[in-house]
Tab-separated table of C-alpha atoms in Angstrom:
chain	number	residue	atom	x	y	z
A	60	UNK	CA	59.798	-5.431	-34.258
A	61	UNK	CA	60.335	-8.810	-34.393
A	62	UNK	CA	56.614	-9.679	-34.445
A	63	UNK	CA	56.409	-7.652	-37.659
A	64	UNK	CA	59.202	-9.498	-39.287
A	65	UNK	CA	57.709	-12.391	-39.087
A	66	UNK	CA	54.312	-11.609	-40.472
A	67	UNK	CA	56.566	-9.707	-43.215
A	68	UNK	CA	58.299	-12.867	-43.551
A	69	UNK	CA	61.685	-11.491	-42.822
A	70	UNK	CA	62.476	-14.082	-40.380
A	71	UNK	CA	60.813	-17.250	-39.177
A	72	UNK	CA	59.960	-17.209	-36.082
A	73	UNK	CA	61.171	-15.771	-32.763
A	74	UNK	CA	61.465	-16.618	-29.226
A	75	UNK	CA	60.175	-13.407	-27.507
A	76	UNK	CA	56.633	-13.662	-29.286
A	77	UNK	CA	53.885	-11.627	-27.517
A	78	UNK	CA	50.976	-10.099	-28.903
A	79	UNK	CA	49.669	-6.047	-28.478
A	80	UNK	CA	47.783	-5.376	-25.136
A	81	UNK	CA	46.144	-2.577	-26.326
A	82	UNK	CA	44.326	-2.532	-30.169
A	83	UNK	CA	42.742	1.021	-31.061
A	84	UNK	CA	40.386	1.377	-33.607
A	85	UNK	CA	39.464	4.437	-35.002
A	86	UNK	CA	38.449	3.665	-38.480
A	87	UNK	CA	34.873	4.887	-37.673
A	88	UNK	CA	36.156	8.650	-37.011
A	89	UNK	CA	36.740	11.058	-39.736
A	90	UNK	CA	36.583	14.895	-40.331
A	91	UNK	CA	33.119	14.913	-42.027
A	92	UNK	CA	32.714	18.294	-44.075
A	93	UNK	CA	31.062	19.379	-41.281
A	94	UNK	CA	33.105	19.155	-38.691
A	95	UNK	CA	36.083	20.432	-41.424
A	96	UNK	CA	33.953	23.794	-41.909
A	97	UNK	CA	33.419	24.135	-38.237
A	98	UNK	CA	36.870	24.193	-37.518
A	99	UNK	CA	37.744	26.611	-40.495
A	100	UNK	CA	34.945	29.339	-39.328
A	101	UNK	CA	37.090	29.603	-36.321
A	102	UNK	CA	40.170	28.550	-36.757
A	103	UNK	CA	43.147	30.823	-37.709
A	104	UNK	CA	43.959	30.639	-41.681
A	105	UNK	CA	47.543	29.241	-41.276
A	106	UNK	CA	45.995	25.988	-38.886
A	107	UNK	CA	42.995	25.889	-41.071
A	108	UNK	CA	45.835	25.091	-44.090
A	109	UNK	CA	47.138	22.176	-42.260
A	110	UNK	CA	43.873	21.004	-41.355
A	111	UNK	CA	42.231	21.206	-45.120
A	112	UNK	CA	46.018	19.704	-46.347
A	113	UNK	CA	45.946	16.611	-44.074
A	114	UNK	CA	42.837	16.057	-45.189
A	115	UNK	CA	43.364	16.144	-48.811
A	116	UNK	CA	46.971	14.517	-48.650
A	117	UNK	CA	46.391	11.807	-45.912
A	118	UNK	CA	49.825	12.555	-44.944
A	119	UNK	CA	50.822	11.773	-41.433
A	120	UNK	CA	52.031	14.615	-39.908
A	121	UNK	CA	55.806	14.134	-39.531
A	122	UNK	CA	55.567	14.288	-43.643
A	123	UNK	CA	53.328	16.892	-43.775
A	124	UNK	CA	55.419	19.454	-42.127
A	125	UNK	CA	57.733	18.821	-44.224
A	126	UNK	CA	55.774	19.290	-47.454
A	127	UNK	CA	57.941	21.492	-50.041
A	128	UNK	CA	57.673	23.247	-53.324
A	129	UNK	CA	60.009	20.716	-54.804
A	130	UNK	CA	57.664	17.838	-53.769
A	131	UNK	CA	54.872	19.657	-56.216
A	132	UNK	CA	55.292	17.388	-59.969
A	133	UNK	CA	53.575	18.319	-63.159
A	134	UNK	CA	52.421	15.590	-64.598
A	135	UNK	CA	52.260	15.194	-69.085
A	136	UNK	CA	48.207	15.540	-68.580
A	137	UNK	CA	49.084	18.644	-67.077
A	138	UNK	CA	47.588	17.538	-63.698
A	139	UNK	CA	49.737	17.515	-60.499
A	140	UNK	CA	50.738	15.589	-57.863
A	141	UNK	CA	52.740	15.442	-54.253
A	142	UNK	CA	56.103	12.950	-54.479
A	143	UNK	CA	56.677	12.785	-51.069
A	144	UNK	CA	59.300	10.498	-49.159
A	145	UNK	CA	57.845	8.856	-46.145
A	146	UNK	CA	59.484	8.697	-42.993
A	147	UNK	CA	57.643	5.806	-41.534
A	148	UNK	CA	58.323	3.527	-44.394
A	149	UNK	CA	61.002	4.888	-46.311
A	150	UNK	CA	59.183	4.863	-49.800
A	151	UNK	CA	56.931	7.518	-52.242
A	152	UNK	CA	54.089	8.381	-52.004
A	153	UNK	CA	52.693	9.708	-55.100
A	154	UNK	CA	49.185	12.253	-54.042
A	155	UNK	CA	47.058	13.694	-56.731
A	156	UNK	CA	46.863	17.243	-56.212
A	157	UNK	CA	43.346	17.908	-55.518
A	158	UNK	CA	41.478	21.427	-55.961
A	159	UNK	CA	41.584	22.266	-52.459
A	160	UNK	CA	45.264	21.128	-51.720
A	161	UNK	CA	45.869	22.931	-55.176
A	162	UNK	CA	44.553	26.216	-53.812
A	163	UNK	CA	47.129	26.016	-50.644
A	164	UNK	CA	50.143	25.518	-52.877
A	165	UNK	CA	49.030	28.321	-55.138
A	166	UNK	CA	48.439	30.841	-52.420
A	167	UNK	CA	51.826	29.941	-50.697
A	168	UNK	CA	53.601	33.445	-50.738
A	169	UNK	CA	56.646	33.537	-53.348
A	170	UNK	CA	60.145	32.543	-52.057
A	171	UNK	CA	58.418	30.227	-49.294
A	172	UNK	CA	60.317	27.107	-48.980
A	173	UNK	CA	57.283	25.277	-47.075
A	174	UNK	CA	53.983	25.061	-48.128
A	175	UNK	CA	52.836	25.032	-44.894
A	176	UNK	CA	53.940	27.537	-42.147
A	177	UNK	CA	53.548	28.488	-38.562
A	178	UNK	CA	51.631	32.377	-37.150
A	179	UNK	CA	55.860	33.325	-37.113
A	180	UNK	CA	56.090	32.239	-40.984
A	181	UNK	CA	58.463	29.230	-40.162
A	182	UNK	CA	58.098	25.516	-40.307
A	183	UNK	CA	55.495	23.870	-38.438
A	184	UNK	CA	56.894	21.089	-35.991
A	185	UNK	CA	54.855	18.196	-35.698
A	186	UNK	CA	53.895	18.001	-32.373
A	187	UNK	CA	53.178	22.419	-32.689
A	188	UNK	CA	50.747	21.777	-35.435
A	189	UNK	CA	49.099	18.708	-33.637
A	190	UNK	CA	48.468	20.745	-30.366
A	191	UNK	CA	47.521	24.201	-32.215
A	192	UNK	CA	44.769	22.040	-34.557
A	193	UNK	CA	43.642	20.270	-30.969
A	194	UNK	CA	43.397	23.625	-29.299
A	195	UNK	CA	41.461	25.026	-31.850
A	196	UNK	CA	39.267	22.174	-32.877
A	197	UNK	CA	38.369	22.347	-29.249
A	198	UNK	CA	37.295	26.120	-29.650
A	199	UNK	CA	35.562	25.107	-32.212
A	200	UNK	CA	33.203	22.656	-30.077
A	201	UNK	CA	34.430	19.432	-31.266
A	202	UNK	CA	34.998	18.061	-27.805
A	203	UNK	CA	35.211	14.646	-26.622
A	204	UNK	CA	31.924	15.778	-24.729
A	205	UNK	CA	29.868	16.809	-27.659
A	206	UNK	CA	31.096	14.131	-29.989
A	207	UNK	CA	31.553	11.305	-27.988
A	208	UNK	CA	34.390	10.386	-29.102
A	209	UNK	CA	38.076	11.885	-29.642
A	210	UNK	CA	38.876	13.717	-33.132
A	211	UNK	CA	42.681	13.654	-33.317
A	212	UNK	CA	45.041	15.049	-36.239
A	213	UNK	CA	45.889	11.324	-36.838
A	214	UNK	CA	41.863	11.008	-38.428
A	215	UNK	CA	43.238	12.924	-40.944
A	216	UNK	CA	44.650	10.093	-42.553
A	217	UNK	CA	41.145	8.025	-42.281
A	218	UNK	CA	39.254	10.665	-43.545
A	219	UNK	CA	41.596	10.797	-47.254
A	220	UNK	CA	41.576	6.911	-47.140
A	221	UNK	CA	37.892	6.904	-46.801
A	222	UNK	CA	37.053	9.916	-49.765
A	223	UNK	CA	39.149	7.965	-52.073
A	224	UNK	CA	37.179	4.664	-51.523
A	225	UNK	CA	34.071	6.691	-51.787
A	226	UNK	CA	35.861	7.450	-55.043
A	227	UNK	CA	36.263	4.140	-56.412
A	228	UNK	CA	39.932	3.885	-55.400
A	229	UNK	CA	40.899	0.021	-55.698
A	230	UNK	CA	44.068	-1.561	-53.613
A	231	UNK	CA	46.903	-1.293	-56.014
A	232	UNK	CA	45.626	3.377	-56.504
A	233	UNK	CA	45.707	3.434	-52.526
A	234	UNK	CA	49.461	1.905	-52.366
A	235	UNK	CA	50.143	4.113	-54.840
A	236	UNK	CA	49.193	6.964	-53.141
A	237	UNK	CA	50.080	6.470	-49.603
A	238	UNK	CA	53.393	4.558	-50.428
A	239	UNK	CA	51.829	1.370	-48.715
A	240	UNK	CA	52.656	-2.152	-50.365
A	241	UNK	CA	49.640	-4.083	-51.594
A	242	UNK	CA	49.231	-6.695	-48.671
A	243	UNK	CA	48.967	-3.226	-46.113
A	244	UNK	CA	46.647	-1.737	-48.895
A	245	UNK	CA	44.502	-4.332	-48.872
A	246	UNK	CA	44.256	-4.532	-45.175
A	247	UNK	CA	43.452	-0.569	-44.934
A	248	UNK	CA	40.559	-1.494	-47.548
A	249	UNK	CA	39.044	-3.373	-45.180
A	250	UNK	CA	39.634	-1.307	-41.827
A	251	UNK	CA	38.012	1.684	-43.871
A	252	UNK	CA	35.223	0.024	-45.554
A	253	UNK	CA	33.118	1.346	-42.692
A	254	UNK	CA	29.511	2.563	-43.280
A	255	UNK	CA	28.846	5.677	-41.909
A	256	UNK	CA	25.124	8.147	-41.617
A	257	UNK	CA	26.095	9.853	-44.793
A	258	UNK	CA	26.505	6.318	-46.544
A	259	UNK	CA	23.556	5.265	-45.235
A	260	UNK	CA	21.798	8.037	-46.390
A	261	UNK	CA	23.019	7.570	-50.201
A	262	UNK	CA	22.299	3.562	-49.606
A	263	UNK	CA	18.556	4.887	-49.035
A	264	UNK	CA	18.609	6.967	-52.257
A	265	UNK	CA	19.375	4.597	-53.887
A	266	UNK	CA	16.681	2.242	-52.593
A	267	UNK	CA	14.087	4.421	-53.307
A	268	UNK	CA	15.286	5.643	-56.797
A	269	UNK	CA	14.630	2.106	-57.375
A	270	UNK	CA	11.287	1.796	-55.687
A	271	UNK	CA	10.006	4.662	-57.782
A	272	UNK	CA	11.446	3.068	-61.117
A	273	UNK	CA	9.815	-0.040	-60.353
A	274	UNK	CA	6.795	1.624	-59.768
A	275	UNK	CA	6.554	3.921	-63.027
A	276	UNK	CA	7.796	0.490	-64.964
């Protein structure tokens, strides 16, 4: 804590400075569409919800249990977006409401105060939805063993960061979204900027869209 106040420049400096032992970096792992629709083709509907609405939102999952009809804004354009208080930081953040997150809100049975509820029609609790999504993403064959790597509710988060920077999404749209200020914004910019196979692949269309231009011209 008081590390971060001085990089936040809440204080000046500190007598107890240490640095983190242990730095995890995950920004490389991401629910590709792939492994999304794995998980859904076995996956009960009410986990496959939370799944699809992490994904969409980026929402941790402390907030997303605790998503709510009154959180749902219509917008003068008629769009609509998620105002959502987070708990981590204390501010808004302000989630376009995408087709797929659109189609959860929609299908949520009248009178039901959260959008997203347990087999017993109740709240999720955090730490029930992360261990029901790990069971089943396990089922589904997304092992540690057969990935090489750990796929965690957490990557949820990565995974919306990284679709709207596929999108075009500049610093300033990502604060606004995820409730960050600019400075953290611009840091997540660069801890998601990572190129992955399907990048590469569209890198390589693009190459050779070129090549073939050049060669008609």
């Amino acid at each position: 804590m008081l590390n971060w106040g001085v990089k936040q420049g809440k204080i000046k400096r500190h007598h107890c400075s240490f640095d983190k032992v242990y730095k995890a970096d995950r920004a490389h792992i991401t629910w590709t569409p792939a492994y999304i629709e794995q998980f859904l083709s076995v996956a009960p509907e009410n986990i496959g919800r939370v799944l699809i609405a992490a994904t969409e939102t980026g929402l941790r999952p402390a907030d997303l249990v605790q998503l709510r009809r009154f959180n749902v804004e219509t917008l003068p354009s008629g769009n609509r977006r998620l105002r959502v208080p987070t708990r981590k930081r204390g501010v808004y953040a302000h989630i376009p409401i995408t087709p797929k997150m659109a189609e959860i809100i929609d299908s949520a049975p009248d009178g039901q105060e959260y959008i997203l509820t347990n087999p017993s029609g109740k709240q999720w609790t955090e730490r029930y939805a992360s261990q029901r999504l790990s069971h089943w993403k396990n089922k589904a064959g997304l092992t540690e063993e057969a990935l090489g790597y750990s796929l965690h509710m957490h990557d949820c988060r990565g995974t919306a960061t990284t679709k709207l920077l596929e999108a075009g999404a500049e610093a300033f749209q990502l604060a606004t979204v995820f409730g960050w200020n600019l400075r953290y914004a611009t840091q997540m910019l660069e801890v998601y900027a990572v190129v992955g196979s399907d990048k590469t692949d569209k890198i390589l269309e693009l190459v050779q869209r070129a090549e073939k231009n050049a060669i008609r011209t």
